[in-house]
Amino acid sequence: MCRLFGQISLTAQSAENGLAEDPNSLLYLSNAVKGRRQKDGWGVAWYDQKGELHLVKSPRPLYREKKNFQNISRQVRSRIVIGHI
C-alpha cells in the first residue's frame, strides 16, 4: 500500500491536517485497512521560509512512530510539502 500527500500553496501553510489529523491523513491511512497495516517506511519533505529543503524519513512503519510523526507534522509549515507512506 502506497499513499502520497502533496501540498502546494501561494503562502506557507500548516500541513498537519493532511499529514496527521484529518480522517484522510497519511497517519490515518497507515492503519485504515483492517489486517493490512502499512509495514514500510515513510517520509516527509518540505521547504522552509528560507527555501532550504528539509527531509525526514524512516524505514519503520508509521503506526510505530506515531508520536514522532505527529511532532514533525506540527512543525511543517511551507508552500510545498510532500509526504508518503
GROMACS .gro file of N, CA and C in nm:
model
  255
    1MET      N    1   0.084  -0.117   0.000
    1MET     CA    2   0.000   0.000   0.000
    1MET      C    3   0.090   0.124   0.000
    2CYS      N    4   0.071   0.210  -0.095
    2CYS     CA    5   0.147   0.334  -0.104
    2CYS      C    6   0.049   0.451  -0.107
    3ARG      N    7   0.074   0.549  -0.026
    3ARG     CA    8  -0.010   0.670  -0.022
    3ARG      C    9   0.082   0.790  -0.031
    4LEU      N   10   0.032   0.895  -0.095
    4LEU     CA   11   0.111   1.017  -0.114
    4LEU      C   12   0.028   1.137  -0.074
    5PHE      N   13   0.091   1.231  -0.005
    5PHE     CA   14   0.029   1.359   0.029
    5PHE      C   15   0.111   1.469  -0.035
    6GLY      N   16   0.045   1.563  -0.100
    6GLY     CA   17   0.113   1.677  -0.158
    6GLY      C   18   0.039   1.805  -0.127
    7GLN      N   19   0.113   1.909  -0.098
    7GLN     CA   20   0.053   2.040  -0.069
    7GLN      C   21   0.134   2.147  -0.141
    8ILE      N   22   0.068   2.225  -0.223
    8ILE     CA   23   0.129   2.339  -0.291
    8ILE      C   24   0.035   2.457  -0.270
    9SER      N   25   0.089   2.566  -0.219
    9SER     CA   26   0.006   2.684  -0.193
    9SER      C   27   0.086   2.811  -0.220
   10LEU      N   28   0.016   2.922  -0.232
   10LEU     CA   29   0.081   3.050  -0.258
   10LEU      C   30   0.156   3.103  -0.137
   11THR      N   31   0.106   3.072  -0.018
   11THR     CA   32   0.171   3.114   0.106
   11THR      C   33   0.197   2.991   0.192
   12ALA      N   34   0.289   3.004   0.285
   12ALA     CA   35   0.321   2.892   0.374
   12ALA      C   36   0.199   2.853   0.455
   13GLN      N   37   0.168   2.726   0.456
   13GLN     CA   38   0.053   2.672   0.528
   13GLN      C   39   0.098   2.555   0.614
   14SER      N   40   0.024   2.529   0.720
   14SER     CA   41   0.049   2.410   0.801
   14SER      C   42   0.008   2.286   0.720
   15ALA      N   43   0.082   2.179   0.737
   15ALA     CA   44   0.049   2.053   0.670
   15ALA      C   45   0.000   1.949   0.770
   16GLU      N   46  -0.024   1.991   0.892
   16GLU     CA   47  -0.062   1.897   0.999
   16GLU      C   48  -0.189   1.819   0.968
   17ASN      N   49  -0.290   1.885   0.914
   17ASN     CA   50  -0.414   1.813   0.883
   17ASN      C   51  -0.392   1.702   0.782
   18GLY      N   52  -0.327   1.732   0.672
   18GLY     CA   53  -0.307   1.633   0.567
   18GLY      C   54  -0.211   1.522   0.605
   19LEU      N   55  -0.118   1.553   0.694
   19LEU     CA   56  -0.022   1.452   0.735
   19LEU      C   57  -0.071   1.367   0.851
   20ALA      N   58  -0.137   1.431   0.952
   20ALA     CA   59  -0.163   1.355   1.075
   20ALA      C   60  -0.299   1.373   1.140
   21GLU      N   61  -0.378   1.471   1.103
   21GLU     CA   62  -0.500   1.498   1.178
   21GLU      C   63  -0.630   1.461   1.106
   22ASP      N   64  -0.637   1.485   0.980
   22ASP     CA   65  -0.759   1.463   0.901
   22ASP      C   66  -0.791   1.314   0.891
   23PRO      N   67  -0.919   1.277   0.879
   23PRO     CA   68  -0.955   1.136   0.859
   23PRO      C   69  -0.895   1.074   0.732
   24ASN      N   70  -0.850   1.155   0.639
   24ASN     CA   71  -0.783   1.104   0.518
   24ASN      C   72  -0.632   1.131   0.521
   25SER      N   73  -0.579   1.162   0.638
   25SER     CA   74  -0.436   1.192   0.651
   25SER      C   75  -0.352   1.066   0.634
   26LEU      N   76  -0.224   1.085   0.610
   26LEU     CA   77  -0.134   0.971   0.597
   26LEU      C   78  -0.133   0.885   0.723
   27LEU      N   79  -0.136   0.949   0.839
   27LEU     CA   80  -0.135   0.873   0.964
   27LEU      C   81  -0.258   0.783   0.974
   28TYR      N   82  -0.374   0.837   0.943
   28TYR     CA   83  -0.497   0.758   0.947
   28TYR      C   84  -0.492   0.646   0.843
   29LEU      N   85  -0.448   0.677   0.723
   29LEU     CA   86  -0.445   0.577   0.616
   29LEU      C   87  -0.345   0.465   0.642
   30SER      N   88  -0.246   0.491   0.727
   30SER     CA   89  -0.146   0.387   0.756
   30SER      C   90  -0.206   0.268   0.830
   31ASN      N   91  -0.323   0.286   0.885
   31ASN     CA   92  -0.388   0.178   0.960
   31ASN      C   93  -0.535   0.165   0.920
   32ALA      N   94  -0.570   0.209   0.802
   32ALA     CA   95  -0.711   0.215   0.760
   32ALA      C   96  -0.768   0.080   0.720
   33VAL      N   97  -0.686  -0.009   0.669
   33VAL     CA   98  -0.735  -0.139   0.622
   33VAL      C   99  -0.709  -0.242   0.731
   34LYS      N  100  -0.815  -0.291   0.792
   34LYS     CA  101  -0.801  -0.390   0.899
   34LYS      C  102  -0.723  -0.511   0.850
   35GLY      N  103  -0.626  -0.553   0.930
   35GLY     CA  104  -0.547  -0.669   0.895
   35GLY      C  105  -0.437  -0.644   0.793
   36ARG      N  106  -0.427  -0.518   0.744
   36ARG     CA  107  -0.325  -0.486   0.644
   36ARG      C  108  -0.259  -0.352   0.676
   37ARG      N  109  -0.195  -0.344   0.789
   37ARG     CA  110  -0.126  -0.220   0.827
   37ARG      C  111  -0.013  -0.190   0.731
   38GLN      N  112   0.015  -0.063   0.717
   38GLN     CA  113   0.128  -0.018   0.636
   38GLN      C  114   0.255  -0.065   0.707
   39LYS      N  115   0.339  -0.140   0.637
   39LYS     CA  116   0.455  -0.201   0.700
   39LYS      C  117   0.587  -0.140   0.657
   40ASP      N  118   0.585  -0.057   0.555
   40ASP     CA  119   0.709   0.001   0.504
   40ASP      C  120   0.734   0.136   0.570
   41GLY      N  121   0.837   0.201   0.526
   41GLY     CA  122   0.875   0.330   0.583
   41GLY      C  123   0.788   0.445   0.538
   42TRP      N  124   0.827   0.564   0.580
   42TRP     CA  125   0.754   0.687   0.549
   42TRP      C  126   0.855   0.801   0.533
   43GLY      N  127   0.808   0.911   0.478
   43GLY     CA  128   0.893   1.028   0.464
   43GLY      C  129   0.812   1.156   0.444
   44VAL      N  130   0.871   1.266   0.483
   44VAL     CA  131   0.810   1.399   0.465
   44VAL      C  132   0.921   1.494   0.421
   45ALA      N  133   0.893   1.573   0.317
   45ALA     CA  134   0.989   1.673   0.269
   45ALA      C  135   0.918   1.806   0.252
   46TRP      N  136   0.987   1.916   0.284
   46TRP     CA  137   0.930   2.049   0.269
   46TRP      C  138   1.042   2.152   0.261
   47TYR      N  139   1.007   2.268   0.210
   47TYR     CA  140   1.098   2.381   0.205
   47TYR      C  141   1.060   2.478   0.316
   48ASP      N  142   1.160   2.528   0.389
   48ASP     CA  143   1.130   2.626   0.494
   48ASP      C  144   1.121   2.766   0.434
   49GLN      N  145   1.103   2.866   0.518
   49GLN     CA  146   1.085   3.005   0.473
   49GLN      C  147   1.206   3.059   0.398
   50LYS      N  148   1.324   3.002   0.423
   50LYS     CA  149   1.446   3.045   0.356
   50LYS      C  150   1.470   2.969   0.226
   51GLY      N  151   1.381   2.875   0.195
   51GLY     CA  152   1.396   2.796   0.073
   51GLY      C  153   1.485   2.674   0.090
   52GLU      N  154   1.518   2.641   0.215
   52GLU     CA  155   1.601   2.523   0.240
   52GLU      C  156   1.515   2.398   0.252
   53LEU      N  157   1.562   2.291   0.190
   53LEU     CA  158   1.489   2.165   0.190
   53LEU      C  159   1.509   2.092   0.322
   54HIS      N  160   1.400   2.037   0.375
   54HIS     CA  161   1.404   1.951   0.493
   54HIS      C  162   1.348   1.815   0.453
   55LEU      N  163   1.414   1.709   0.496
   55LEU     CA  164   1.371   1.574   0.463
   55LEU      C  165   1.380   1.489   0.590
   56VAL      N  166   1.269   1.429   0.627
   56VAL     CA  167   1.264   1.337   0.740
   56VAL      C  168   1.209   1.207   0.686
   57LYS      N  169   1.282   1.097   0.710
   57LYS     CA  170   1.233   0.970   0.661
   57LYS      C  171   1.270   0.860   0.759
   58SER      N  172   1.195   0.750   0.750
   58SER     CA  173   1.218   0.638   0.839
   58SER      C  174   1.184   0.509   0.766
   59PRO      N  175   1.260   0.403   0.791
   59PRO     CA  176   1.228   0.273   0.732
   59PRO      C  177   1.122   0.198   0.812
   60ARG      N  178   1.083   0.252   0.928
   60ARG     CA  179   0.987   0.185   1.015
   60ARG      C  180   0.844   0.220   0.979
   61PRO      N  181   0.748   0.134   1.013
   61PRO     CA  182   0.607   0.162   0.986
   61PRO      C  183   0.561   0.287   1.060
   62LEU      N  184   0.474   0.362   0.997
   62LEU     CA  185   0.425   0.487   1.055
   62LEU      C  186   0.349   0.464   1.185
   63TYR      N  187   0.270   0.359   1.193
   63TYR     CA  188   0.193   0.336   1.316
   63TYR      C  189   0.283   0.310   1.437
   64ARG      N  190   0.408   0.271   1.413
   64ARG     CA  191   0.503   0.251   1.523
   64ARG      C  192   0.575   0.380   1.562
   65GLU      N  193   0.566   0.481   1.477
   65GLU     CA  194   0.633   0.608   1.504
   65GLU      C  195   0.532   0.723   1.507
   66LYS      N  196   0.413   0.693   1.555
   66LYS     CA  197   0.302   0.788   1.554
   66LYS      C  198   0.338   0.922   1.621
   67LYS      N  199   0.391   0.917   1.742
   67LYS     CA  200   0.421   1.042   1.815
   67LYS      C  201   0.528   1.124   1.743
   68ASN      N  202   0.632   1.060   1.695
   68ASN     CA  203   0.737   1.130   1.620
   68ASN      C  204   0.678   1.195   1.495
   69PHE      N  205   0.596   1.121   1.423
   69PHE     CA  206   0.534   1.173   1.301
   69PHE      C  207   0.442   1.291   1.333
   70GLN      N  208   0.365   1.281   1.440
   70GLN     CA  209   0.276   1.391   1.479
   70GLN      C  210   0.358   1.516   1.516
   71ASN      N  211   0.468   1.498   1.586
   71ASN     CA  212   0.555   1.612   1.622
   71ASN      C  213   0.611   1.679   1.497
   72ILE      N  214   0.658   1.600   1.403
   72ILE     CA  215   0.710   1.655   1.278
   72ILE      C  216   0.599   1.727   1.203
   73SER      N  217   0.481   1.667   1.198
   73SER     CA  218   0.367   1.727   1.126
   73SER      C  219   0.331   1.864   1.181
   74ARG      N  220   0.343   1.880   1.312
   74ARG     CA  221   0.312   2.011   1.373
   74ARG      C  222   0.413   2.118   1.332
   75GLN      N  223   0.535   2.078   1.303
   75GLN     CA  224   0.641   2.172   1.269
   75GLN      C  225   0.638   2.217   1.123
   76VAL      N  226   0.578   2.136   1.037
   76VAL     CA  227   0.583   2.163   0.893
   76VAL      C  228   0.488   2.277   0.858
   77ARG      N  229   0.547   2.383   0.804
   77ARG     CA  230   0.471   2.498   0.754
   77ARG      C  231   0.544   2.545   0.630
   78SER      N  232   0.481   2.527   0.515
   78SER     CA  233   0.553   2.553   0.391
   78SER      C  234   0.456   2.574   0.276
   79ARG      N  235   0.509   2.625   0.166
   79ARG     CA  236   0.431   2.634   0.041
   79ARG      C  237   0.428   2.501  -0.030
   80ILE      N  238   0.535   2.420  -0.011
   80ILE     CA  239   0.547   2.292  -0.080
   80ILE      C  240   0.581   2.183   0.022
   81VAL      N  241   0.493   2.081   0.028
   81VAL     CA  242   0.514   1.969   0.120
   81VAL      C  243   0.479   1.839   0.046
   82ILE      N  244   0.561   1.737   0.067
   82ILE     CA  245   0.532   1.605   0.013
   82ILE      C  246   0.554   1.504   0.125
   83GLY      N  247   0.458   1.414   0.140
   83GLY     CA  248   0.470   1.306   0.236
   83GLY      C  249   0.427   1.176   0.174
   84HIS      N  250   0.484   1.065   0.223
   84HIS     CA  251   0.443   0.935   0.169
   84HIS      C  252   0.452   0.827   0.276
   85ILE      N  253   0.371   0.725   0.257
   85ILE     CA  254   0.381   0.603   0.337
   85ILE      C  255   0.379   0.487   0.238
   0.00000   0.00000   0.00000
